[in-house]
Short mmCIF file of C-alpha atoms and ligand atoms in Angstrom, two decimals:
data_model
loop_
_atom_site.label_atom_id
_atom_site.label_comp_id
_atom_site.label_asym_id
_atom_site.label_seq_id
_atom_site.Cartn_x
_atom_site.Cartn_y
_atom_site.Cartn_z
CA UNK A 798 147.09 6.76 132.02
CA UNK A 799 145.42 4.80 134.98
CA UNK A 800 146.06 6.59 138.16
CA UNK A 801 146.35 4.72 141.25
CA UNK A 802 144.77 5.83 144.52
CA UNK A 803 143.75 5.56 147.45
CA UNK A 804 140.66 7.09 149.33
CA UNK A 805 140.53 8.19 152.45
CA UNK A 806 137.05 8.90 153.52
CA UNK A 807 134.72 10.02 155.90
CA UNK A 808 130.89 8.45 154.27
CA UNK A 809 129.16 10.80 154.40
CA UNK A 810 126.72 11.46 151.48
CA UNK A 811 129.33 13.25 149.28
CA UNK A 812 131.50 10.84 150.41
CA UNK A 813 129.76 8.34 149.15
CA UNK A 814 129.47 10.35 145.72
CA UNK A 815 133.43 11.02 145.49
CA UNK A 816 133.43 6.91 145.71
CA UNK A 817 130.64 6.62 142.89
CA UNK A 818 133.23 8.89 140.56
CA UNK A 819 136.29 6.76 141.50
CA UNK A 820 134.47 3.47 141.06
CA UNK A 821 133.07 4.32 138.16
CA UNK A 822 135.96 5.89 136.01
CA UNK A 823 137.85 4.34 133.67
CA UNK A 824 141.00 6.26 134.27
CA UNK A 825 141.05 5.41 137.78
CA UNK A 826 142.30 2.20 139.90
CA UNK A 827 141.05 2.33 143.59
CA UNK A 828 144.35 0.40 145.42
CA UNK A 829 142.15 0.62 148.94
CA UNK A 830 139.48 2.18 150.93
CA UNK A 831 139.91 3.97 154.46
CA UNK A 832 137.50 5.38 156.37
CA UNK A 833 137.91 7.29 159.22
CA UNK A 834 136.28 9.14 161.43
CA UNK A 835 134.41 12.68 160.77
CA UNK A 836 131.32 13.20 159.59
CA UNK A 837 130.11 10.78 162.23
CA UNK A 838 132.17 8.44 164.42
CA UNK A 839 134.56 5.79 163.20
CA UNK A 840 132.02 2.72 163.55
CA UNK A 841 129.39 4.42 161.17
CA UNK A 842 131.99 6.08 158.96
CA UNK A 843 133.45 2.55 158.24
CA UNK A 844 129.98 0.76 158.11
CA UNK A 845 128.55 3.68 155.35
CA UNK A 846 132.37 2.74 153.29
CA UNK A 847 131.57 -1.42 153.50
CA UNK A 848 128.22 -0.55 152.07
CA UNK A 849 128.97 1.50 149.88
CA UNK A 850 131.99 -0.21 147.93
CA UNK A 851 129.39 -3.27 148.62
CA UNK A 852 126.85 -1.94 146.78
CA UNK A 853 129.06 -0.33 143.73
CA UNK A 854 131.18 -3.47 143.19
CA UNK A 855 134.76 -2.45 144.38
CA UNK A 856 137.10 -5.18 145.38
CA UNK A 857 139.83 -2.91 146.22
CA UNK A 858 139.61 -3.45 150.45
CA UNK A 859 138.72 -1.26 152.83
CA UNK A 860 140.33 -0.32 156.13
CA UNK A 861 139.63 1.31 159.36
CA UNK A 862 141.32 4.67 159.83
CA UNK A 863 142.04 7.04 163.51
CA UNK A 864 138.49 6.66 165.41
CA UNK A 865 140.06 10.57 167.29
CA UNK A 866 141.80 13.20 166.02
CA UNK A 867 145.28 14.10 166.75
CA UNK A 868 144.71 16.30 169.79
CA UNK A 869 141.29 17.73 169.92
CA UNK A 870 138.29 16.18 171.02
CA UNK A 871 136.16 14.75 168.30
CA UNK A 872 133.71 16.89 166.60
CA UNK A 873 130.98 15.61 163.55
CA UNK A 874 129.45 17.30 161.30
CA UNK A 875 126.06 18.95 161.86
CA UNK A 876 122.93 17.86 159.97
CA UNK A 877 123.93 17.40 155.95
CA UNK A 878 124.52 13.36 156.56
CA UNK A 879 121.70 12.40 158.99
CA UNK A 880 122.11 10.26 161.85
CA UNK A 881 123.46 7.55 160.08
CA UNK A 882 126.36 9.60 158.76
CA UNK A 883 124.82 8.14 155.31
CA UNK A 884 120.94 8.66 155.36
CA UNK A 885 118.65 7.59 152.39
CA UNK A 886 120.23 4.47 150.74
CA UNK A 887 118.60 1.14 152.59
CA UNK A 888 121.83 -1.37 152.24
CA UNK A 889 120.82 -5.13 152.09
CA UNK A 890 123.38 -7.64 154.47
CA UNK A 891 126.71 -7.60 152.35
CA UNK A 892 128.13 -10.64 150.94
CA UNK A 893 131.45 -9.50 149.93
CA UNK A 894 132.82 -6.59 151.80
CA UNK A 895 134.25 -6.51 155.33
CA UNK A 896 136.93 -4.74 157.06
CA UNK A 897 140.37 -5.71 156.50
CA UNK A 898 142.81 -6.32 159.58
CA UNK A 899 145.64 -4.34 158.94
CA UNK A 900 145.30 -0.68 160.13
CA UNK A 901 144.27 2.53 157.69
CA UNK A 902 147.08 4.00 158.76
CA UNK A 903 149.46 0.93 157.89
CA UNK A 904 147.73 0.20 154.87
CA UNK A 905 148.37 3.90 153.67
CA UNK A 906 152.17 3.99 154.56
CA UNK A 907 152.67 0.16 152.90
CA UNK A 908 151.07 0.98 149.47
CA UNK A 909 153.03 3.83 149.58
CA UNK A 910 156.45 2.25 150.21
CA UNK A 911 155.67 -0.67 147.83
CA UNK A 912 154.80 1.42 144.99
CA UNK A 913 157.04 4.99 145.02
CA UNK A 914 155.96 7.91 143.20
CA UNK A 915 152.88 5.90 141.98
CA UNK A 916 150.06 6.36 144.35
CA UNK A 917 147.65 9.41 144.73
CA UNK A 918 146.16 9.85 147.91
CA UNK A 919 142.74 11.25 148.24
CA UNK A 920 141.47 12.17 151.33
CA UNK A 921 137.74 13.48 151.73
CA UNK A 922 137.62 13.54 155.51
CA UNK A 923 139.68 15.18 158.30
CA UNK A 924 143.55 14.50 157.83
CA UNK A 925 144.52 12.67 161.04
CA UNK A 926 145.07 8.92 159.07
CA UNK A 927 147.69 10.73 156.46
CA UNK A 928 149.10 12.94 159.11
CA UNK A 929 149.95 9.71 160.96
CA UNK A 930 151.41 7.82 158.36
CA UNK A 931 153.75 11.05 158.12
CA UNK A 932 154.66 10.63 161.23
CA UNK A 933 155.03 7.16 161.79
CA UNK A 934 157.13 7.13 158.32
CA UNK A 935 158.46 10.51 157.36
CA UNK A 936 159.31 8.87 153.28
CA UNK A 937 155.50 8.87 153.31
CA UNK A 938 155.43 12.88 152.09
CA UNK A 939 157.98 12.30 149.20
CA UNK A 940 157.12 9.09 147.89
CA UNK A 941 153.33 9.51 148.08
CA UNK A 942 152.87 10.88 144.03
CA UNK A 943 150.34 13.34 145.10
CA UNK A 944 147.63 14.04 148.10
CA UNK A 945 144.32 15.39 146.60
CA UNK A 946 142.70 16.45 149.60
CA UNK A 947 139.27 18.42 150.49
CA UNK A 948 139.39 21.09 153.19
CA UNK A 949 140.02 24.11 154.44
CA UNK A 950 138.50 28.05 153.23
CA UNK A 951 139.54 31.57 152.25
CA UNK A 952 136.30 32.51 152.11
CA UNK A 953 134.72 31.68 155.66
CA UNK A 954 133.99 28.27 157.24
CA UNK A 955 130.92 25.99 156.95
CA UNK A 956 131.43 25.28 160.71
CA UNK A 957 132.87 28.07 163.20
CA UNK A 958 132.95 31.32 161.43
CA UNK A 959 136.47 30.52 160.04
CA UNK A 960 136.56 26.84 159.75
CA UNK A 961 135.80 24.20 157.07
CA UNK A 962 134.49 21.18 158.57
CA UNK A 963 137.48 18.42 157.64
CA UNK A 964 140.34 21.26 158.80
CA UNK A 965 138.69 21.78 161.85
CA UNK A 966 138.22 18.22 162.99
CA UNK A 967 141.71 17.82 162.74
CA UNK A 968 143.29 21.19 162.31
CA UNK A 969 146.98 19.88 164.02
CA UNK A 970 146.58 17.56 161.33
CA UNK A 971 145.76 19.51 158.65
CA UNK A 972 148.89 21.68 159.86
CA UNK A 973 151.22 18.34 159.42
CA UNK A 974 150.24 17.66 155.81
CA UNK A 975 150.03 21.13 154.64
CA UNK A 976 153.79 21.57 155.88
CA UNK A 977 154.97 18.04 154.77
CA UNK A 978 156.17 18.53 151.61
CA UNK A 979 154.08 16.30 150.11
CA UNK A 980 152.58 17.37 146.61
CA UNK A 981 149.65 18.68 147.54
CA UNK A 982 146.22 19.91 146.36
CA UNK A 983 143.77 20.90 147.57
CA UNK A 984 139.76 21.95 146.99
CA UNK A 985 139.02 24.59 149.54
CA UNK A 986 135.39 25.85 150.01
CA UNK A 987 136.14 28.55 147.81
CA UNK A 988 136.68 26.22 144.66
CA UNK A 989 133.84 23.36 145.63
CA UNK A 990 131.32 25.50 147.06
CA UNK A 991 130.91 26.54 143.44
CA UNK A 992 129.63 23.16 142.02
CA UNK A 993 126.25 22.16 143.30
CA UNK A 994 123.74 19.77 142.33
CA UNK A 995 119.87 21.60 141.31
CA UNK A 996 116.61 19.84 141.72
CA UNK A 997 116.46 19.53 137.76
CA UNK A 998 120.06 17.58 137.11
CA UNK A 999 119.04 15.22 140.51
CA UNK A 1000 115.56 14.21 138.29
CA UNK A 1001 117.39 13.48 135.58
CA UNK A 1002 120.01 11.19 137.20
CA UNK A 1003 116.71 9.43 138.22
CA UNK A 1004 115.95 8.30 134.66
CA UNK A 1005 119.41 6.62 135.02
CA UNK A 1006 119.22 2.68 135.26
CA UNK A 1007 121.62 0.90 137.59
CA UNK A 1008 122.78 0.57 141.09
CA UNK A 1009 125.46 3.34 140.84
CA UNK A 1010 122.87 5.77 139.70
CA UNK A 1011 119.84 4.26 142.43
CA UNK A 1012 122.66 4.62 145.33
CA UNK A 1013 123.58 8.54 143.78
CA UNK A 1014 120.17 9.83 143.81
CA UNK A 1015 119.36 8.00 147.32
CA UNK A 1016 121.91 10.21 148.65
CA UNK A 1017 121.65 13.34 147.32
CA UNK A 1018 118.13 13.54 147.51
CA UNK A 1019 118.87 13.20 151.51
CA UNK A 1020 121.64 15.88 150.70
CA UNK A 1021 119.41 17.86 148.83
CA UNK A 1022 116.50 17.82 151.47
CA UNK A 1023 119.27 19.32 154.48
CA UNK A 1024 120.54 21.58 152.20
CA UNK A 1025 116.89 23.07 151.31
CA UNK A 1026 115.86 22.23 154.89
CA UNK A 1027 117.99 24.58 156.32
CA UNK A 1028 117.94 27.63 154.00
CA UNK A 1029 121.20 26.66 152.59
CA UNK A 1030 120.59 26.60 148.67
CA UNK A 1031 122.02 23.27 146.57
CA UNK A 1032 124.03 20.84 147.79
CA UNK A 1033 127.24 21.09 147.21
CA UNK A 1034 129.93 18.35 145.28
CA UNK A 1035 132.77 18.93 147.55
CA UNK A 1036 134.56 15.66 147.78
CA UNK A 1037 133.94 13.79 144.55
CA UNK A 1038 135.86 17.29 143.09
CA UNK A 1039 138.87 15.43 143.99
CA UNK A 1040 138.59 12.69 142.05
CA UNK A 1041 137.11 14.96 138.92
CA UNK A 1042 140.69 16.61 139.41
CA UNK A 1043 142.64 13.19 139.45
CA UNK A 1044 141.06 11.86 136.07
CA UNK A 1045 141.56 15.52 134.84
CA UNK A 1046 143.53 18.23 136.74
CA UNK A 1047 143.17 20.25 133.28
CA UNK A 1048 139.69 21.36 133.57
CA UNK A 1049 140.79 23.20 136.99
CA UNK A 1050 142.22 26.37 137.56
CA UNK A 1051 144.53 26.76 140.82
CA UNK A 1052 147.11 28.70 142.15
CA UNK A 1053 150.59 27.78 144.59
CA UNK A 1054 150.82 29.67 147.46
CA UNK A 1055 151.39 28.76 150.89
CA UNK A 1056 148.57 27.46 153.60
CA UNK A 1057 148.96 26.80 157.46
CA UNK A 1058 146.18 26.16 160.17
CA UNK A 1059 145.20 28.17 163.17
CA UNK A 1060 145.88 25.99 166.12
CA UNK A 1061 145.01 28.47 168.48
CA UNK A 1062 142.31 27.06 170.63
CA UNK A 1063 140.10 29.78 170.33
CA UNK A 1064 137.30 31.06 168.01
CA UNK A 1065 139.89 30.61 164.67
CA UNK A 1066 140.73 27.12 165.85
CA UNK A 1067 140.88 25.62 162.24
CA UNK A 1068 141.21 28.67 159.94
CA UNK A 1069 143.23 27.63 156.99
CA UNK A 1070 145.37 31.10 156.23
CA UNK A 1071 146.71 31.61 153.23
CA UNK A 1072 150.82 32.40 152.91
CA UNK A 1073 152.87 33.43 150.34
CA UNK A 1074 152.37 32.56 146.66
CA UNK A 1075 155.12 30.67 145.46
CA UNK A 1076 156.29 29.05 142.22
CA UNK A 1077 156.76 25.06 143.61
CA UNK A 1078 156.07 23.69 146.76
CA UNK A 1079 153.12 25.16 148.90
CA UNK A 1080 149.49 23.94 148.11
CA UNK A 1081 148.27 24.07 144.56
CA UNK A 1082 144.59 25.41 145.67
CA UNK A 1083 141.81 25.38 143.20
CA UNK A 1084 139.34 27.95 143.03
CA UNK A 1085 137.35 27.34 140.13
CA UNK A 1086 136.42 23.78 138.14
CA UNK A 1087 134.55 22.76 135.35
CA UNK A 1088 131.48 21.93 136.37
CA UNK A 1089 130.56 20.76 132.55
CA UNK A 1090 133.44 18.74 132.92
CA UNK A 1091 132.43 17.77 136.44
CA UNK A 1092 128.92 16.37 135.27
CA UNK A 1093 129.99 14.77 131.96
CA UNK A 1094 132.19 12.95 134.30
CA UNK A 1095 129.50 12.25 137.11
CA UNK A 1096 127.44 10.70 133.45
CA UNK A 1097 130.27 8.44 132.65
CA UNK A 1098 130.72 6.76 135.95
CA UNK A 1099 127.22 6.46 136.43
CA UNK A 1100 126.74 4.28 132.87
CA UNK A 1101 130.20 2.12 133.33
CA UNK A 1102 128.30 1.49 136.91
CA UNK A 1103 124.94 0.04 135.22
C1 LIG B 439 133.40 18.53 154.08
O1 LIG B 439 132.73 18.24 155.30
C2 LIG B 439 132.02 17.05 155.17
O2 LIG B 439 130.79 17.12 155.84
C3 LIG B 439 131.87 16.78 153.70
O3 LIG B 439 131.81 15.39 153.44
C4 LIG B 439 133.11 17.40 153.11
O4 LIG B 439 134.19 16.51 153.11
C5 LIG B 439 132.93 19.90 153.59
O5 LIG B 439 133.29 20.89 154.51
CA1 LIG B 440 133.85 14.15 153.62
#
């Protein structure tokens, strides 16, 4: 069955890798593009999306998300993306792509009206543009089919001590989606940290012909670089595990319990905590994949790309 959905992203090299998947899958139908702000600020999040869905042939259009967070002053991420947000791939002047008028945020609520219980929302980034679009139309959680969303750690953060980078950019919005509802779930640290890319599989996506597979390995080899560069092993496939899960959530294993955020503005600020395990609602959190699965996936997209 095609599944419908829409990302909500932050580009960002991994970013830019969960769009690859999506683009190139042939169970998946990309209904729009938002980009909002994270990884770096809004105006180079959204110019790293146009490119991107530019250069990998996507007509679905793209939006601009929040350029702040909900209530605390914007953060980015440290040194994984560059200072483009999106270092390594040199884009050429698109011809196709530019940013549609409507709002993210808009965009987000109207597919989601227009289409009930059809549309999966996928957001790689910090939550403020779905936590919006909860609260500007509260039908949003129950007629969105399901939110597939990267963030948050049991296991430590990748940015404070406690904090994964998307959760703490937006941790009051984290708190709004992971109380909404919604069906949610979600690829903590714990689950994607596990799936990395090694210097052998990146030379052999380099054989690959194509401008999916010349726009993958320009990333990650940036990706790669920071992660070696700073003592920090292989890089790791945290957003495009979301899509992996929406063409199939079988080759994950996950449990139900439920999650809130820290929104105490002190050294937790962001900690995703882990509540009681329950048998429906909650969070469905992964904590392992199939990384076979993963790649043989990754393979796919990059030939229907070529
Ligand atoms: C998350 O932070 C970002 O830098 C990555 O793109 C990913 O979404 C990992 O903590
Ligand atoms: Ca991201």
């Amino acid at each position: 069955m095609m599944q419908r959905i829409i990302l909500d992203v932050d580009t960002g090299l991994d970013d830019a890798v969960a769009l690859i998947l999506a683009a190139g899958s042939d169970t998946i139908q990309i209904e729009g593009v938002v980009a909002t702000s994270g990884n770096m600020g809004l105006e180079r999040t959204l110019e790293n999306t146009l490119n991107v869905c530019e250069v990998l042939g996507i007509q679905a259009p793209v939006f601009a998300g929040e350029a702040h967070p909900l209530v605390r002053e914007l953060v980015h991420a440290g040194d994984f993306h560059g200072k483009s947000g999106l270092d390594g791939p040199v884009f050429a002047p698109r011809k196709n792509q530019q940013v549609q008028t409507k709002q993210g945020v808009q965009f987000i609520i109207d597919t989601i009206l227009a289409n009930p219980g059809q549309i999966v929302l996928v957001p790689t980034g910090p939550l403020t543009d779905i936590a919006l679009a909860m609260q500007k139309e509260p039908r949003v959680a129950k007629l969105v089919k399901q939110i597939v969303l990267m963030g948050g750690s049991f296991i430590g953060g990748n940015v404070t001590k406690e904090a994964e980078f998307n959760a703490y950019a937006d941790p009051e919005a984290a708190q709004i989606v992971f109380s909404s509802g919604a069906d949610l779930v979600m690829f903590p640290l714990d689950c994607t940290t596990k799936v990395t890319l090694s210097d052998v599989q990146l030379d052999r996506y380099k054989t690959f012909k194509g401008e999916g597979a010349s726009l993958f390995c320009a990333c990650m080899k940036t990706y790669m670089d920071n992660y070696q560069r700073q003592g920090k092993g292989f890089p790791v496939m945290h957003d495009p595990l979301c899509v992996a899960y929406v063409i199939d959530p079988r080759r994950f294993t996950l449990t139900r319990h439920e999650v809130s955020v820290e929104l105490e503005q002190d050294e937790t600020y962001g900690k995703t905590i882990r509540g009681k395990d329950c048998e429906t609602g909650g969070v469905l959190v992964a904590n392992h994949a199939d990384t076979d699965f993963f790649w043989e996936e990754m393979d796919k997209a990059l030939k229907n790309l070529h």
